[in-house]
Amino acid sequence: MKSRGDTLALLLGGGYVLSALALPSARARVLELTLLHPLPRLLALIGVVPPALAVVVYRLRAGGPAKDGWRRGLAAAREHGWLGERLARYLVIAIGLTFFFWAFAAWKTHIPPFTMDPVLAKLDQTLHGTDPYRLLSFGYQPWVTNALATFYYDWRYVLLGMVLWQGWTRPSPDQGRFWLAFVLTWILLGTVVATLVPSAGPCFYRVATGQPGPYGPMLEYLTRVAPPGVLETQRGLWTAVANGIVVVGGGVSAFPSLHVALPLLGACTAWKKRRWLAWALIGYAIALWIGTVHLGWHYAVDGEASALLVYPIWRLSGWLAAVRGEEVTSFGQSG
């Protein structure tokens, strides 16, 4: 069953991918960064897990002799779409996301010169009374830094988990709404707003502005204590951006924070039926927000802006995806 949300997500995502083809540096490596990239293989590999588990569950429910039990388990899995409609849908989503994330990386690499870092740094100081990283000085201990770095890098697994969750959920208007909100979040926040407010983040403040900025003590601490992967990743990202190299999962952009936005989008999705998961994702988003400030990736206002913008996108997606007779719900409310 295809909902209006599915159709709109497909059209918007497809248009976004086509728009990236207008960028010459992106076109040069499009095949290498899509079908030949490890991402589609990863999505295919993890995509095997849900239908395989479904077959096992149906086999256990069937009981009886092994041969007959497995036969009935496979038949039940096919009947419920795990080896048919849901499988086909997941494959379309996996292939589509491969090209979508390439397009996002292409546009992120072409964000204009970073002119807004001084403005965001000043806004951070004004709203919080000082540079927010100084408010976290009590947490500048090696074990805290390592824990927050783990939270930060585990974000990719949370993202993959959301793709699996919604990619294999039975097609419905609610699922279509998620995919529409997912596409809009990446496009509106990660591309449109990021282009309107071009900023690199505290860890890149000096190289982006040519000024020392207020982040010397934080960067000096991170140089001594942070896991090697943090500093190496930061150097690699800046090198790629400085040379106009498109890297899936790369690029530099501080405002707003998609690291915070995506778990909050998952919380919006889970709120109606899985409140425990929604609260877990909210907690994870808060930990990520603290971590991005602590590690110098983001200004505090980057995560705060995401928290303010995700819910309107979720509501907008509900309105756009609504069909006659469909109840559009958000955080337990109809509307």
mmCIF file of C-alpha atoms in Angstrom:
data_model
loop_
_atom_site.group_PDB
_atom_site.id
_atom_site.type_symbol
_atom_site.label_atom_id
_atom_site.label_comp_id
_atom_site.label_asym_id
_atom_site.label_seq_id
_atom_site.Cartn_x
_atom_site.Cartn_y
_atom_site.Cartn_z
ATOM 1 C CA MET A 1 0.000 0.000 0.000
ATOM 2 C CA LYS A 2 1.498 3.325 -1.047
ATOM 3 C CA SER A 3 0.401 6.396 0.905
ATOM 4 C CA ARG A 4 0.561 10.037 -0.065
ATOM 5 C CA GLY A 5 3.566 10.396 2.238
ATOM 6 C CA ASP A 6 5.430 7.688 0.317
ATOM 7 C CA THR A 7 4.723 9.371 -2.986
ATOM 8 C CA LEU A 8 5.777 12.825 -1.773
ATOM 9 C CA ALA A 9 8.940 11.428 -0.166
ATOM 10 C CA LEU A 10 9.831 9.667 -3.418
ATOM 11 C CA LEU A 11 9.222 12.788 -5.506
ATOM 12 C CA LEU A 12 11.131 15.093 -3.164
ATOM 13 C CA GLY A 13 13.994 12.659 -2.737
ATOM 14 C CA GLY A 14 14.202 12.032 -6.465
ATOM 15 C CA GLY A 15 14.198 15.742 -7.228
ATOM 16 C CA TYR A 16 16.916 16.295 -4.638
ATOM 17 C CA VAL A 17 19.108 13.620 -6.246
ATOM 18 C CA LEU A 18 18.564 15.098 -9.717
ATOM 19 C CA SER A 19 19.448 18.563 -8.419
ATOM 20 C CA ALA A 20 22.793 17.256 -7.158
ATOM 21 C CA LEU A 21 23.627 16.133 -10.681
ATOM 22 C CA ALA A 22 23.916 19.826 -11.550
ATOM 23 C CA LEU A 23 27.078 19.960 -9.432
ATOM 24 C CA PRO A 24 30.043 19.054 -11.695
ATOM 25 C CA SER A 25 32.297 17.803 -8.891
ATOM 26 C CA ALA A 26 29.509 15.515 -7.676
ATOM 27 C CA ARG A 27 28.847 13.999 -11.097
ATOM 28 C CA ALA A 28 32.504 13.056 -11.469
ATOM 29 C CA ARG A 29 32.217 10.267 -8.860
ATOM 30 C CA VAL A 30 28.504 9.499 -8.805
ATOM 31 C CA LEU A 31 28.829 5.774 -9.561
ATOM 32 C CA GLU A 32 31.712 5.329 -7.138
ATOM 33 C CA LEU A 33 29.746 6.981 -4.339
ATOM 34 C CA THR A 34 26.437 5.208 -4.971
ATOM 35 C CA LEU A 35 26.152 1.687 -6.349
ATOM 36 C CA LEU A 36 29.876 0.949 -5.915
ATOM 37 C CA HIS A 37 29.980 2.427 -2.402
ATOM 38 C CA PRO A 38 29.917 0.148 0.689
ATOM 39 C CA LEU A 39 26.618 1.716 1.817
ATOM 40 C CA PRO A 40 24.267 -0.329 -0.416
ATOM 41 C CA ARG A 41 26.083 -3.506 0.601
ATOM 42 C CA LEU A 42 25.700 -2.554 4.262
ATOM 43 C CA LEU A 43 21.996 -1.790 3.846
ATOM 44 C CA ALA A 44 21.535 -5.112 2.031
ATOM 45 C CA LEU A 45 23.434 -7.002 4.732
ATOM 46 C CA ILE A 46 21.516 -5.599 7.680
ATOM 47 C CA GLY A 47 18.305 -5.814 5.658
ATOM 48 C CA VAL A 48 18.563 -9.604 5.743
ATOM 49 C CA VAL A 49 18.047 -9.649 9.511
ATOM 50 C CA PRO A 50 14.318 -8.726 9.837
ATOM 51 C CA PRO A 51 12.949 -11.221 7.245
ATOM 52 C CA ALA A 52 15.235 -13.951 8.564
ATOM 53 C CA LEU A 53 13.977 -13.358 12.103
ATOM 54 C CA ALA A 54 10.400 -13.311 10.809
ATOM 55 C CA VAL A 55 10.855 -16.738 9.191
ATOM 56 C CA VAL A 56 12.327 -18.123 12.443
ATOM 57 C CA VAL A 57 9.458 -16.696 14.518
ATOM 58 C CA TYR A 58 6.820 -18.115 12.180
ATOM 59 C CA ARG A 59 8.593 -21.464 12.148
ATOM 60 C CA LEU A 60 8.573 -21.564 15.971
ATOM 61 C CA ARG A 61 4.900 -20.683 15.994
ATOM 62 C CA ALA A 62 4.179 -23.429 13.450
ATOM 63 C CA GLY A 63 5.842 -26.114 15.574
ATOM 64 C CA GLY A 64 5.802 -29.716 14.424
ATOM 65 C CA PRO A 65 8.499 -31.604 12.515
ATOM 66 C CA ALA A 66 11.407 -29.496 11.247
ATOM 67 C CA LYS A 67 10.762 -29.864 7.513
ATOM 68 C CA ASP A 68 7.040 -29.140 7.772
ATOM 69 C CA GLY A 69 7.629 -26.369 10.336
ATOM 70 C CA TRP A 70 10.076 -24.502 8.122
ATOM 71 C CA ARG A 71 7.769 -24.888 5.132
ATOM 72 C CA ARG A 72 4.880 -23.398 7.056
ATOM 73 C CA GLY A 73 7.143 -20.692 8.500
ATOM 74 C CA LEU A 74 8.222 -19.613 5.022
ATOM 75 C CA ALA A 75 4.613 -19.653 3.830
ATOM 76 C CA ALA A 76 3.538 -17.461 6.762
ATOM 77 C CA ALA A 77 6.413 -15.037 6.154
ATOM 78 C CA ARG A 78 5.392 -14.717 2.511
ATOM 79 C CA GLU A 79 1.749 -14.271 3.485
ATOM 80 C CA HIS A 80 2.651 -11.371 5.771
ATOM 81 C CA GLY A 81 4.795 -9.719 3.109
ATOM 82 C CA TRP A 82 8.219 -10.384 4.636
ATOM 83 C CA LEU A 83 9.379 -12.138 1.486
ATOM 84 C CA GLY A 84 7.215 -10.136 -0.893
ATOM 85 C CA GLU A 85 5.796 -6.643 -0.500
ATOM 86 C CA ARG A 86 7.931 -5.614 2.477
ATOM 87 C CA LEU A 87 11.087 -7.013 0.881
ATOM 88 C CA ALA A 88 10.461 -5.131 -2.356
ATOM 89 C CA ARG A 89 9.745 -1.951 -0.421
ATOM 90 C CA TYR A 90 12.921 -2.257 1.627
ATOM 91 C CA LEU A 91 15.029 -2.780 -1.507
ATOM 92 C CA VAL A 92 13.568 0.376 -3.067
ATOM 93 C CA ILE A 93 14.281 2.311 0.138
ATOM 94 C CA ALA A 94 17.856 0.962 0.394
ATOM 95 C CA ILE A 95 18.717 1.853 -3.195
ATOM 96 C CA GLY A 96 16.973 5.218 -2.911
ATOM 97 C CA LEU A 97 18.848 6.118 0.287
ATOM 98 C CA THR A 98 22.161 5.258 -1.368
ATOM 99 C CA PHE A 99 21.570 7.974 -3.966
ATOM 100 C CA PHE A 100 19.912 10.332 -1.459
ATOM 101 C CA PHE A 101 22.884 10.305 0.927
ATOM 102 C CA TRP A 102 25.212 10.875 -2.019
ATOM 103 C CA ALA A 103 23.143 13.919 -3.004
ATOM 104 C CA PHE A 104 23.247 15.202 0.573
ATOM 105 C CA ALA A 105 27.039 14.855 0.663
ATOM 106 C CA ALA A 106 27.317 16.634 -2.686
ATOM 107 C CA TRP A 107 25.256 19.612 -1.563
ATOM 108 C CA LYS A 108 26.977 19.716 1.836
ATOM 109 C CA THR A 109 30.357 19.945 0.109
ATOM 110 C CA HIS A 110 29.067 22.969 -1.832
ATOM 111 C CA ILE A 111 27.884 24.986 1.169
ATOM 112 C CA PRO A 112 29.069 28.607 0.692
ATOM 113 C CA PRO A 113 32.107 29.970 2.573
ATOM 114 C CA PHE A 114 31.615 29.699 6.320
ATOM 115 C CA THR A 115 30.661 33.239 7.318
ATOM 116 C CA MET A 116 28.326 32.627 10.264
ATOM 117 C CA ASP A 117 30.675 31.107 12.848
ATOM 118 C CA PRO A 118 31.372 34.418 14.646
ATOM 119 C CA VAL A 119 27.618 35.101 14.781
ATOM 120 C CA LEU A 120 26.817 31.667 16.218
ATOM 121 C CA ALA A 121 29.703 31.860 18.696
ATOM 122 C CA LYS A 122 28.411 35.225 19.934
ATOM 123 C CA LEU A 123 24.834 33.906 20.071
ATOM 124 C CA ASP A 124 26.053 30.958 22.141
ATOM 125 C CA GLN A 125 27.726 33.316 24.603
ATOM 126 C CA THR A 126 24.674 35.568 24.804
ATOM 127 C CA LEU A 127 22.107 32.811 25.336
ATOM 128 C CA HIS A 128 24.177 30.784 27.808
ATOM 129 C CA GLY A 129 26.100 33.514 29.627
ATOM 130 C CA THR A 130 29.436 32.129 28.450
ATOM 131 C CA ASP A 131 30.851 29.732 25.888
ATOM 132 C CA PRO A 132 28.739 26.592 26.466
ATOM 133 C CA TYR A 133 31.763 24.277 26.510
ATOM 134 C CA ARG A 134 32.904 26.099 29.653
ATOM 135 C CA LEU A 135 29.632 25.117 31.353
ATOM 136 C CA LEU A 136 30.626 21.500 30.709
ATOM 137 C CA SER A 137 34.083 21.932 32.265
ATOM 138 C CA PHE A 138 33.101 19.592 35.099
ATOM 139 C CA GLY A 139 32.892 16.840 32.499
ATOM 140 C CA TYR A 140 36.312 17.365 30.994
ATOM 141 C CA GLN A 141 37.658 14.054 32.161
ATOM 142 C CA PRO A 142 39.106 11.435 29.790
ATOM 143 C CA TRP A 143 36.446 8.840 30.575
ATOM 144 C CA VAL A 144 33.651 11.364 29.985
ATOM 145 C CA THR A 145 35.181 12.455 26.698
ATOM 146 C CA ASN A 146 35.535 8.845 25.544
ATOM 147 C CA ALA A 147 31.939 8.060 26.508
ATOM 148 C CA LEU A 148 30.583 11.093 24.654
ATOM 149 C CA ALA A 149 32.724 10.253 21.610
ATOM 150 C CA THR A 150 31.179 6.777 21.612
ATOM 151 C CA PHE A 151 27.684 8.275 21.759
ATOM 152 C CA TYR A 152 28.576 10.571 18.885
ATOM 153 C CA TYR A 153 29.927 7.864 16.581
ATOM 154 C CA ASP A 154 27.181 5.391 17.478
ATOM 155 C CA TRP A 155 24.725 7.824 15.895
ATOM 156 C CA ARG A 156 25.264 6.016 12.585
ATOM 157 C CA TYR A 157 23.909 2.803 14.121
ATOM 158 C CA VAL A 158 20.862 4.615 15.483
ATOM 159 C CA LEU A 159 20.274 5.986 11.981
ATOM 160 C CA LEU A 160 20.578 2.502 10.459
ATOM 161 C CA GLY A 161 18.231 1.206 13.134
ATOM 162 C CA MET A 162 15.616 3.779 12.167
ATOM 163 C CA VAL A 163 15.984 2.806 8.496
ATOM 164 C CA LEU A 164 15.477 -0.872 9.374
ATOM 165 C CA TRP A 165 12.565 -0.119 11.680
ATOM 166 C CA GLN A 166 10.621 1.967 9.199
ATOM 167 C CA GLY A 167 11.916 0.164 6.123
ATOM 168 C CA TRP A 168 10.427 -3.143 7.273
ATOM 169 C CA THR A 169 7.326 -1.858 9.073
ATOM 170 C CA ARG A 170 4.105 -2.812 7.298
ATOM 171 C CA PRO A 171 3.280 -0.050 4.778
ATOM 172 C CA SER A 172 0.855 2.499 6.213
ATOM 173 C CA PRO A 173 0.108 6.231 6.144
ATOM 174 C CA ASP A 174 2.107 6.640 9.383
ATOM 175 C CA GLN A 175 5.125 5.022 7.750
ATOM 176 C CA GLY A 176 4.737 7.248 4.706
ATOM 177 C CA ARG A 177 4.658 10.222 7.024
ATOM 178 C CA PHE A 178 7.947 9.142 8.584
ATOM 179 C CA TRP A 179 9.704 8.903 5.222
ATOM 180 C CA LEU A 180 8.366 12.278 4.140
ATOM 181 C CA ALA A 181 9.576 13.856 7.404
ATOM 182 C CA PHE A 182 12.905 12.022 7.039
ATOM 183 C CA VAL A 183 13.475 13.439 3.540
ATOM 184 C CA LEU A 184 12.351 16.930 4.568
ATOM 185 C CA THR A 185 14.656 16.940 7.595
ATOM 186 C CA TRP A 186 17.736 16.188 5.512
ATOM 187 C CA ILE A 187 16.762 18.638 2.763
ATOM 188 C CA LEU A 188 15.394 21.553 4.815
ATOM 189 C CA LEU A 189 17.727 21.398 7.800
ATOM 190 C CA GLY A 190 20.785 19.717 6.312
ATOM 191 C CA THR A 191 20.842 21.608 3.012
ATOM 192 C CA VAL A 192 18.586 24.685 2.933
ATOM 193 C CA VAL A 193 19.152 26.015 6.462
ATOM 194 C CA ALA A 194 22.798 24.890 6.425
ATOM 195 C CA THR A 195 23.321 26.907 3.235
ATOM 196 C CA LEU A 196 21.529 29.968 4.619
ATOM 197 C CA VAL A 197 23.597 29.804 7.831
ATOM 198 C CA PRO A 198 26.970 28.511 6.587
ATOM 199 C CA SER A 199 29.067 27.564 9.589
ATOM 200 C CA ALA A 200 31.859 25.099 10.290
ATOM 201 C CA GLY A 201 31.688 24.634 14.061
ATOM 202 C CA PRO A 202 34.006 25.361 17.008
ATOM 203 C CA CYS A 203 36.641 22.768 16.069
ATOM 204 C CA PHE A 204 37.054 24.477 12.678
ATOM 205 C CA TYR A 205 36.655 28.052 13.932
ATOM 206 C CA ARG A 206 40.273 29.099 13.404
ATOM 207 C CA VAL A 207 40.651 27.650 9.895
ATOM 208 C CA ALA A 208 37.200 28.873 8.834
ATOM 209 C CA THR A 209 37.518 32.453 10.101
ATOM 210 C CA GLY A 210 41.242 33.057 10.356
ATOM 211 C CA GLN A 211 40.680 34.166 13.965
ATOM 212 C CA PRO A 212 41.635 32.274 17.151
ATOM 213 C CA GLY A 213 38.157 32.485 18.649
ATOM 214 C CA PRO A 214 37.319 31.463 22.220
ATOM 215 C CA TYR A 215 37.863 27.716 21.783
ATOM 216 C CA GLY A 216 41.594 27.404 22.506
ATOM 217 C CA PRO A 217 41.264 25.730 25.937
ATOM 218 C CA MET A 218 38.737 23.188 24.619
ATOM 219 C CA LEU A 219 40.844 22.301 21.587
ATOM 220 C CA GLU A 220 44.001 22.047 23.684
ATOM 221 C CA TYR A 221 42.217 19.605 26.005
ATOM 222 C CA LEU A 222 40.896 17.547 23.092
ATOM 223 C CA THR A 223 44.354 17.384 21.531
ATOM 224 C CA ARG A 224 45.643 15.789 24.734
ATOM 225 C CA VAL A 225 42.718 13.578 25.687
ATOM 226 C CA ALA A 226 40.268 12.889 22.845
ATOM 227 C CA PRO A 227 40.327 9.461 21.148
ATOM 228 C CA PRO A 228 42.563 9.646 18.034
ATOM 229 C CA GLY A 229 39.569 9.064 15.755
ATOM 230 C CA VAL A 230 38.004 12.407 16.742
ATOM 231 C CA LEU A 231 40.919 14.593 15.651
ATOM 232 C CA GLU A 232 41.704 12.438 12.609
ATOM 233 C CA THR A 233 38.086 12.668 11.455
ATOM 234 C CA GLN A 234 38.054 16.429 11.888
ATOM 235 C CA ARG A 235 41.258 16.825 9.876
ATOM 236 C CA GLY A 236 39.989 14.475 7.160
ATOM 237 C CA LEU A 237 36.667 16.269 6.841
ATOM 238 C CA TRP A 238 38.291 19.666 6.507
ATOM 239 C CA THR A 239 40.798 18.411 3.937
ATOM 240 C CA ALA A 240 37.988 16.975 1.801
ATOM 241 C CA VAL A 241 35.912 20.159 2.006
ATOM 242 C CA ALA A 242 38.906 22.404 1.290
ATOM 243 C CA ASN A 243 39.562 20.394 -1.861
ATOM 244 C CA GLY A 244 35.910 20.108 -2.913
ATOM 245 C CA ILE A 245 35.919 16.313 -2.568
ATOM 246 C CA VAL A 246 32.491 14.715 -2.112
ATOM 247 C CA VAL A 247 32.539 11.999 0.561
ATOM 248 C CA VAL A 248 29.396 10.138 1.629
ATOM 249 C CA GLY A 249 29.112 10.792 5.353
ATOM 250 C CA GLY A 250 31.535 13.697 4.996
ATOM 251 C CA GLY A 251 31.235 17.417 4.564
ATOM 252 C CA VAL A 252 31.311 20.181 7.159
ATOM 253 C CA SER A 253 28.257 22.019 8.459
ATOM 254 C CA ALA A 254 27.437 23.064 12.013
ATOM 255 C CA PHE A 255 24.025 24.736 11.953
ATOM 256 C CA PRO A 256 21.678 23.044 12.592
ATOM 257 C CA SER A 257 22.680 19.673 14.034
ATOM 258 C CA LEU A 258 21.308 16.652 12.177
ATOM 259 C CA HIS A 259 22.898 14.485 14.867
ATOM 260 C CA VAL A 260 20.292 15.897 17.248
ATOM 261 C CA ALA A 261 17.499 16.204 14.694
ATOM 262 C CA LEU A 262 17.307 12.562 13.551
ATOM 263 C CA PRO A 263 16.827 10.927 16.990
ATOM 264 C CA LEU A 264 14.164 13.531 17.751
ATOM 265 C CA LEU A 265 12.425 12.654 14.494
ATOM 266 C CA GLY A 266 12.506 9.023 15.610
ATOM 267 C CA ALA A 267 10.960 10.097 18.918
ATOM 268 C CA CYS A 268 8.126 11.852 17.072
ATOM 269 C CA THR A 269 7.522 8.660 15.099
ATOM 270 C CA ALA A 270 7.566 6.380 18.134
ATOM 271 C CA TRP A 271 5.558 8.580 20.505
ATOM 272 C CA LYS A 272 2.107 7.287 19.623
ATOM 273 C CA LYS A 273 2.747 3.529 19.936
ATOM 274 C CA ARG A 274 6.189 3.070 21.548
ATOM 275 C CA ARG A 275 6.482 5.746 24.216
ATOM 276 C CA TRP A 276 9.455 4.002 25.862
ATOM 277 C CA LEU A 277 11.401 4.181 22.590
ATOM 278 C CA ALA A 278 10.497 7.837 22.141
ATOM 279 C CA TRP A 279 11.885 8.697 25.582
ATOM 280 C CA ALA A 280 15.020 6.646 24.889
ATOM 281 C CA LEU A 281 15.600 8.571 21.644
ATOM 282 C CA ILE A 282 14.993 11.899 23.397
ATOM 283 C CA GLY A 283 17.556 10.935 26.026
ATOM 284 C CA TYR A 284 20.008 9.934 23.320
ATOM 285 C CA ALA A 285 19.467 13.252 21.505
ATOM 286 C CA ILE A 286 20.260 15.146 24.731
ATOM 287 C CA ALA A 287 23.436 13.100 25.233
ATOM 288 C CA LEU A 288 24.403 13.789 21.617
ATOM 289 C CA TRP A 289 23.791 17.508 22.056
ATOM 290 C CA ILE A 290 26.117 17.586 25.059
ATOM 291 C CA GLY A 291 28.667 15.478 23.201
ATOM 292 C CA THR A 292 28.707 17.656 20.099
ATOM 293 C CA VAL A 293 29.455 20.719 22.257
ATOM 294 C CA HIS A 294 31.998 18.884 24.407
ATOM 295 C CA LEU A 295 33.885 17.555 21.366
ATOM 296 C CA GLY A 296 33.802 20.857 19.499
ATOM 297 C CA TRP A 297 31.669 19.689 16.587
ATOM 298 C CA HIS A 298 28.768 22.067 17.200
ATOM 299 C CA TYR A 299 27.714 25.246 18.893
ATOM 300 C CA ALA A 300 25.051 24.639 21.533
ATOM 301 C CA VAL A 301 22.542 26.602 19.450
ATOM 302 C CA ASP A 302 22.962 24.077 16.602
ATOM 303 C CA GLY A 303 21.284 21.336 18.621
ATOM 304 C CA GLU A 304 18.779 23.713 20.183
ATOM 305 C CA ALA A 305 17.703 24.919 16.748
ATOM 306 C CA SER A 306 17.223 21.327 15.605
ATOM 307 C CA ALA A 307 15.066 20.592 18.633
ATOM 308 C CA LEU A 308 12.858 23.564 17.746
ATOM 309 C CA LEU A 309 12.637 22.768 14.024
ATOM 310 C CA VAL A 310 12.067 18.996 13.953
ATOM 311 C CA TYR A 311 8.575 19.063 15.429
ATOM 312 C CA PRO A 312 7.226 21.609 12.887
ATOM 313 C CA ILE A 313 8.644 19.391 10.125
ATOM 314 C CA TRP A 314 6.873 16.415 11.680
ATOM 315 C CA ARG A 315 3.600 18.342 11.831
ATOM 316 C CA LEU A 316 4.039 19.599 8.257
ATOM 317 C CA SER A 317 4.672 16.042 7.094
ATOM 318 C CA GLY A 318 1.507 14.895 8.810
ATOM 319 C CA TRP A 319 -0.495 17.592 7.071
ATOM 320 C CA LEU A 320 1.056 16.860 3.674
ATOM 321 C CA ALA A 321 0.704 13.096 4.056
ATOM 322 C CA ALA A 322 -2.871 13.143 5.378
ATOM 323 C CA VAL A 323 -5.489 11.381 3.265
ATOM 324 C CA ARG A 324 -9.255 11.323 3.615
ATOM 325 C CA GLY A 325 -10.272 9.449 6.719
ATOM 326 C CA GLU A 326 -6.697 9.244 8.025
ATOM 327 C CA GLU A 327 -5.962 10.411 11.530
ATOM 328 C CA VAL A 328 -2.707 12.345 11.705
ATOM 329 C CA THR A 329 -1.225 12.153 15.161
ATOM 330 C CA SER A 330 1.795 13.676 16.840
ATOM 331 C CA PHE A 331 2.893 13.154 20.422
ATOM 332 C CA GLY A 332 -0.450 11.595 21.219
ATOM 333 C CA GLN A 333 -2.521 14.443 19.770
ATOM 334 C CA SER A 334 -4.739 14.407 16.729
ATOM 335 C CA GLY A 335 -4.723 17.224 14.278
#
